[in-house]
PDB file of C-alpha atoms in Angstrom:
ATOM      1  CA  MET A1335     118.378  78.533  99.157  1.00 48.00           C
ATOM      2  CA  SER A1336     115.900  80.252 101.466  1.00 68.00           C
ATOM      3  CA  ASP A1337     115.520  83.902 102.339  1.00 85.00           C
ATOM      4  CA  PHE A1338     117.228  85.212 105.468  1.00 91.00           C
ATOM      5  CA  THR A1339     114.870  87.745 107.066  1.00 93.00           C
ATOM      6  CA  ILE A1340     116.636  90.748 108.592  1.00 94.00           C
ATOM      7  CA  ALA A1341     113.679  92.917 109.666  1.00 94.00           C
ATOM      8  CA  THR A1342     109.893  92.965 109.395  1.00 94.00           C
ATOM      9  CA  ASN A1343     107.446  95.844 109.572  1.00 93.00           C
ATOM     10  CA  ARG A1344     104.819  94.349 111.885  1.00 90.00           C
ATOM     11  CA  ARG A1345     103.119  97.708 112.384  1.00 89.00           C
ATOM     12  CA  ALA A1346     102.302  97.892 108.674  1.00 89.00           C
ATOM     13  CA  TRP A1347      99.750  95.082 108.946  1.00 87.00           C
ATOM     14  CA  TYR A1348      97.930  96.998 111.686  1.00 86.00           C
ATOM     15  CA  GLU A1349      98.050 100.454 110.079  1.00 88.00           C
ATOM     16  CA  TYR A1350      97.413  99.451 106.448  1.00 90.00           C
ATOM     17  CA  GLU A1351      95.384  97.082 104.337  1.00 90.00           C
ATOM     18  CA  ILE A1352      97.941  95.355 102.086  1.00 93.00           C
ATOM     19  CA  LEU A1353      96.548  94.914  98.567  1.00 93.00           C
ATOM     20  CA  GLU A1354      99.567  93.670  96.613  1.00 93.00           C
ATOM     21  CA  LYS A1355     103.164  92.634  97.299  1.00 95.00           C
ATOM     22  CA  LEU A1356     106.300  92.856  95.186  1.00 95.00           C
ATOM     23  CA  GLU A1357     110.044  92.363  95.552  1.00 96.00           C
ATOM     24  CA  ALA A1358     112.673  95.040  94.928  1.00 96.00           C
ATOM     25  CA  GLY A1359     116.434  95.147  95.173  1.00 96.00           C
ATOM     26  CA  LEU A1360     118.247  97.891  97.054  1.00 94.00           C
ATOM     27  CA  VAL A1361     121.382  99.919  96.264  1.00 93.00           C
ATOM     28  CA  LEU A1362     123.619  99.863  99.356  1.00 92.00           C
ATOM     29  CA  SER A1363     127.194 100.838 100.172  1.00 88.00           C
ATOM     30  CA  GLY A1364     129.703  98.461 101.776  1.00 87.00           C
ATOM     31  CA  ILE A1365     129.258  99.749 105.324  1.00 90.00           C
ATOM     32  CA  GLU A1366     125.474  99.512 104.940  1.00 91.00           C
ATOM     33  CA  ILE A1367     125.500  95.870 103.855  1.00 90.00           C
ATOM     34  CA  LYS A1368     127.734  95.125 106.839  1.00 91.00           C
ATOM     35  CA  ALA A1369     125.111  96.724 109.115  1.00 92.00           C
ATOM     36  CA  VAL A1370     122.373  94.732 107.355  1.00 91.00           C
ATOM     37  CA  ARG A1371     124.168  91.466 108.071  1.00 91.00           C
ATOM     38  CA  ALA A1372     124.387  92.565 111.734  1.00 93.00           C
ATOM     39  CA  LYS A1373     120.574  93.103 111.649  1.00 93.00           C
ATOM     40  CA  LYS A1374     120.788  96.846 112.347  1.00 93.00           C
ATOM     41  CA  VAL A1375     117.784  97.736 110.192  1.00 94.00           C
ATOM     42  CA  ASN A1376     114.583  99.539 111.188  1.00 94.00           C
ATOM     43  CA  LEU A1377     111.640  99.716 108.762  1.00 94.00           C
ATOM     44  CA  ALA A1378     109.348 101.813 110.981  1.00 91.00           C
ATOM     45  CA  GLY A1379     108.211 105.023 109.325  1.00 90.00           C
ATOM     46  CA  SER A1380     109.796 104.279 105.952  1.00 93.00           C
ATOM     47  CA  PHE A1381     107.951 104.609 102.657  1.00 93.00           C
ATOM     48  CA  VAL A1382     108.559 104.462  98.904  1.00 93.00           C
ATOM     49  CA  ARG A1383     108.364 107.451  96.587  1.00 92.00           C
ATOM     50  CA  LEU A1384     108.375 107.328  92.795  1.00 89.00           C
ATOM     51  CA  ARG A1385     110.021 110.426  91.346  1.00 84.00           C
ATOM     52  CA  TYR A1386     112.132 111.626  88.469  1.00 77.00           C
ATOM     53  CA  GLY A1387     115.851 111.587  89.176  1.00 69.00           C
ATOM     54  CA  PRO A1388     118.314 114.265  88.054  1.00 72.00           C
ATOM     55  CA  GLY A1389     118.564 114.157  84.260  1.00 74.00           C
ATOM     56  CA  ASN A1390     116.270 111.124  83.930  1.00 70.00           C
ATOM     57  CA  ALA A1391     113.274 111.006  81.640  1.00 76.00           C
ATOM     58  CA  GLN A1392     112.000 107.912  83.455  1.00 82.00           C
ATOM     59  CA  PRO A1393     110.901 107.873  87.104  1.00 87.00           C
ATOM     60  CA  GLU A1394     112.887 105.962  89.698  1.00 90.00           C
ATOM     61  CA  ALA A1395     111.775 104.356  92.934  1.00 92.00           C
ATOM     62  CA  THR A1396     113.422 105.519  96.155  1.00 93.00           C
ATOM     63  CA  ILE A1397     112.862 104.586  99.773  1.00 95.00           C
ATOM     64  CA  LEU A1398     112.916 107.257 102.454  1.00 94.00           C
ATOM     65  CA  ASN A1399     113.422 107.007 106.245  1.00 94.00           C
ATOM     66  CA  LEU A1400     114.825 103.470 106.069  1.00 93.00           C
ATOM     67  CA  HIS A1401     117.242 103.302 109.002  1.00 94.00           C
ATOM     68  CA  ILE A1402     120.317 101.125 108.334  1.00 93.00           C
ATOM     69  CA  GLY A1403     123.197 100.970 110.803  1.00 86.00           C
ATOM     70  CA  THR A1404     124.754 103.753 112.813  1.00 77.00           C
ATOM     71  CA  GLY A1405     126.905 105.291 110.073  1.00 77.00           C
ATOM     72  CA  VAL A1406     127.150 108.868 108.890  1.00 78.00           C
ATOM     73  CA  GLN A1407     123.709 108.960 107.211  1.00 88.00           C
ATOM     74  CA  PRO A1408     121.595 106.094 108.560  1.00 89.00           C
ATOM     75  CA  THR A1409     118.327 107.382 107.022  1.00 89.00           C
ATOM     76  CA  ARG A1410     119.563 108.593 103.634  1.00 91.00           C
ATOM     77  CA  THR A1411     117.412 108.167 100.525  1.00 91.00           C
ATOM     78  CA  ARG A1412     118.217 104.868  98.809  1.00 93.00           C
ATOM     79  CA  GLN A1413     117.380 103.784  95.290  1.00 93.00           C
ATOM     80  CA  LEU A1414     115.238 100.705  94.691  1.00 95.00           C
ATOM     81  CA  LEU A1415     115.938  98.361  91.801  1.00 95.00           C
ATOM     82  CA  LEU A1416     112.743  97.757  89.848  1.00 94.00           C
ATOM     83  CA  HIS A1417     112.096  97.146  86.164  1.00 94.00           C
ATOM     84  CA  ARG A1418     110.693 100.048  84.166  1.00 91.00           C
ATOM     85  CA  HIS A1419     107.381  98.266  83.505  1.00 92.00           C
ATOM     86  CA  GLU A1420     106.968  97.632  87.247  1.00 92.00           C
ATOM     87  CA  ILE A1421     107.530 101.325  88.018  1.00 91.00           C
ATOM     88  CA  ASN A1422     105.062 102.410  85.315  1.00 89.00           C
ATOM     89  CA  LYS A1423     102.428  99.993  86.652  1.00 90.00           C
ATOM     90  CA  LEU A1424     102.957 101.299  90.188  1.00 90.00           C
ATOM     91  CA  ILE A1425     102.647 104.941  89.104  1.00 88.00           C
ATOM     92  CA  GLY A1426      99.236 104.203  87.632  1.00 85.00           C
ATOM     93  CA  LYS A1427      98.005 102.404  90.737  1.00 87.00           C
ATOM     94  CA  LEU A1428      99.389 104.944  93.208  1.00 85.00           C
ATOM     95  CA  GLU A1429      97.829 107.925  91.435  1.00 82.00           C
ATOM     96  CA  GLU A1430      94.545 106.314  90.434  1.00 80.00           C
ATOM     97  CA  LYS A1431      93.570 104.629  93.685  1.00 82.00           C
ATOM     98  CA  ARG A1432      95.328 106.938  96.165  1.00 81.00           C
ATOM     99  CA  LEU A1433      97.448 104.167  97.624  1.00 90.00           C
ATOM    100  CA  THR A1434     100.854 104.195  99.269  1.00 91.00           C
ATOM    101  CA  MET A1435     103.817 101.864  99.097  1.00 94.00           C
ATOM    102  CA  ILE A1436     105.524 100.660 102.274  1.00 95.00           C
ATOM    103  CA  PRO A1437     108.238  98.100 103.067  1.00 96.00           C
ATOM    104  CA  LEU A1438     106.966  94.932 104.730  1.00 96.00           C
ATOM    105  CA  ARG A1439     110.120  92.851 105.058  1.00 96.00           C
ATOM    106  CA  PHE A1440     113.880  93.286 104.569  1.00 96.00           C
ATOM    107  CA  TYR A1441     115.770  90.108 103.717  1.00 96.00           C
ATOM    108  CA  LEU A1442     118.814  88.627 102.006  1.00 95.00           C
ATOM    109  CA  LYS A1443     118.256  86.414  98.980  1.00 94.00           C
ATOM    110  CA  ARG A1444     121.348  84.674  97.598  1.00 92.00           C
ATOM    111  CA  GLY A1445     123.482  87.305  99.345  1.00 88.00           C
ATOM    112  CA  LEU A1446     121.605  90.275  97.864  1.00 92.00           C
ATOM    113  CA  ALA A1447     119.571  92.756  99.913  1.00 93.00           C
ATOM    114  CA  LYS A1448     115.883  92.689  98.996  1.00 95.00           C
ATOM    115  CA  LEU A1449     112.767  94.481 100.196  1.00 96.00           C
ATOM    116  CA  GLU A1450     109.256  93.096 100.121  1.00 96.00           C
ATOM    117  CA  LEU A1451     107.066  96.086  99.327  1.00 96.00           C
ATOM    118  CA  GLY A1452     103.353  96.338  99.880  1.00 95.00           C
ATOM    119  CA  LEU A1453     100.881  98.408  97.911  1.00 94.00           C
ATOM    120  CA  ALA A1454      98.654  99.554 100.754  1.00 92.00           C
ATOM    121  CA  ARG A1455      95.622 101.597 101.713  1.00 90.00           C
ATOM    122  CA  GLY A1456      95.461 103.223 105.149  1.00 86.00           C
ATOM    123  CA  LYS A1457      92.943 101.764 107.599  1.00 83.00           C
ATOM    124  CA  GLN A1458      90.378 103.847 109.430  1.00 84.00           C
ATOM    125  CA  LEU A1459      90.224 103.650 113.231  1.00 80.00           C
ATOM    126  CA  HIS A1460      87.115 101.432 113.205  1.00 81.00           C
ATOM    127  CA  SER A1461      88.847  99.019 110.806  1.00 80.00           C
ATOM    128  CA  LYS A1462      91.810  98.757 113.171  1.00 82.00           C
ATOM    129  CA  ARG A1463      89.457  97.966 116.058  1.00 88.00           C
ATOM    130  CA  GLU A1464      87.646  95.363 113.966  1.00 87.00           C
ATOM    131  CA  SER A1465      90.859  93.591 112.937  1.00 85.00           C
ATOM    132  CA  LYS A1466      92.102  93.594 116.554  1.00 86.00           C
ATOM    133  CA  ARG A1467      88.771  92.130 117.720  1.00 91.00           C
ATOM    134  CA  ARG A1468      88.944  89.375 115.071  1.00 91.00           C
ATOM    135  CA  LYS A1469      92.509  88.565 116.082  1.00 90.00           C
ATOM    136  CA  ASP A1470      91.517  88.304 119.772  1.00 92.00           C
ATOM    137  CA  ILE A1471      88.579  86.010 118.947  1.00 94.00           C
ATOM    138  CA  GLN A1472      90.804  83.752 116.834  1.00 95.00           C
ATOM    139  CA  ARG A1473      93.387  83.606 119.634  1.00 94.00           C
ATOM    140  CA  ASP A1474      90.670  82.549 122.127  1.00 94.00           C
ATOM    141  CA  ILE A1475      89.405  79.845 119.752  1.00 95.00           C
ATOM    142  CA  ASP A1476      92.927  78.491 119.242  1.00 94.00           C
ATOM    143  CA  ARG A1477      93.550  78.499 123.003  1.00 94.00           C
ATOM    144  CA  THR A1478      90.369  76.503 123.756  1.00 93.00           C
ATOM    145  CA  LEU A1479      91.171  73.985 121.014  1.00 92.00           C
ATOM    146  CA  ARG A1480      94.666  73.464 122.439  1.00 92.00           C
ATOM    147  CA  GLU A1481      93.288  72.961 125.959  1.00 91.00           C
ATOM    148  CA  LYS A1482      90.787  70.318 124.773  1.00 86.00           C
ATOM    149  CA  ALA A1483      93.367  68.392 122.728  1.00 75.00           C
TER     150      ALA A1483
END
């Protein structure tokens, strides 16, 4: 069974250099999963934070500013479902290399809500210009090849 993509964060590929990807589950309420199935999800401006929960000795992963539906709290903090070893590995990478974690894609997999997360480094302005220039050149090459064929 294939994944059913609900939303993608296209801006992330422009703003960040994606170094690594991973999959995480998401804790949602009933009204939220109904909104997800109606594709009322916005990933813009959302990010992942690893922090210690109330009364927990182990850190937990949460996503902030993820907009789901038009309910009472559409941008509430939601818990991500990751294994403990994955969280510990991420803590080391985030602190050591000064990286951030952002959602790239929101999808349903076998009826369960999943997020594709990206371990990312912010791009400088000149890097953004360079990637846009490369993309334009590739588009021109593809266009000329299509016209000749």
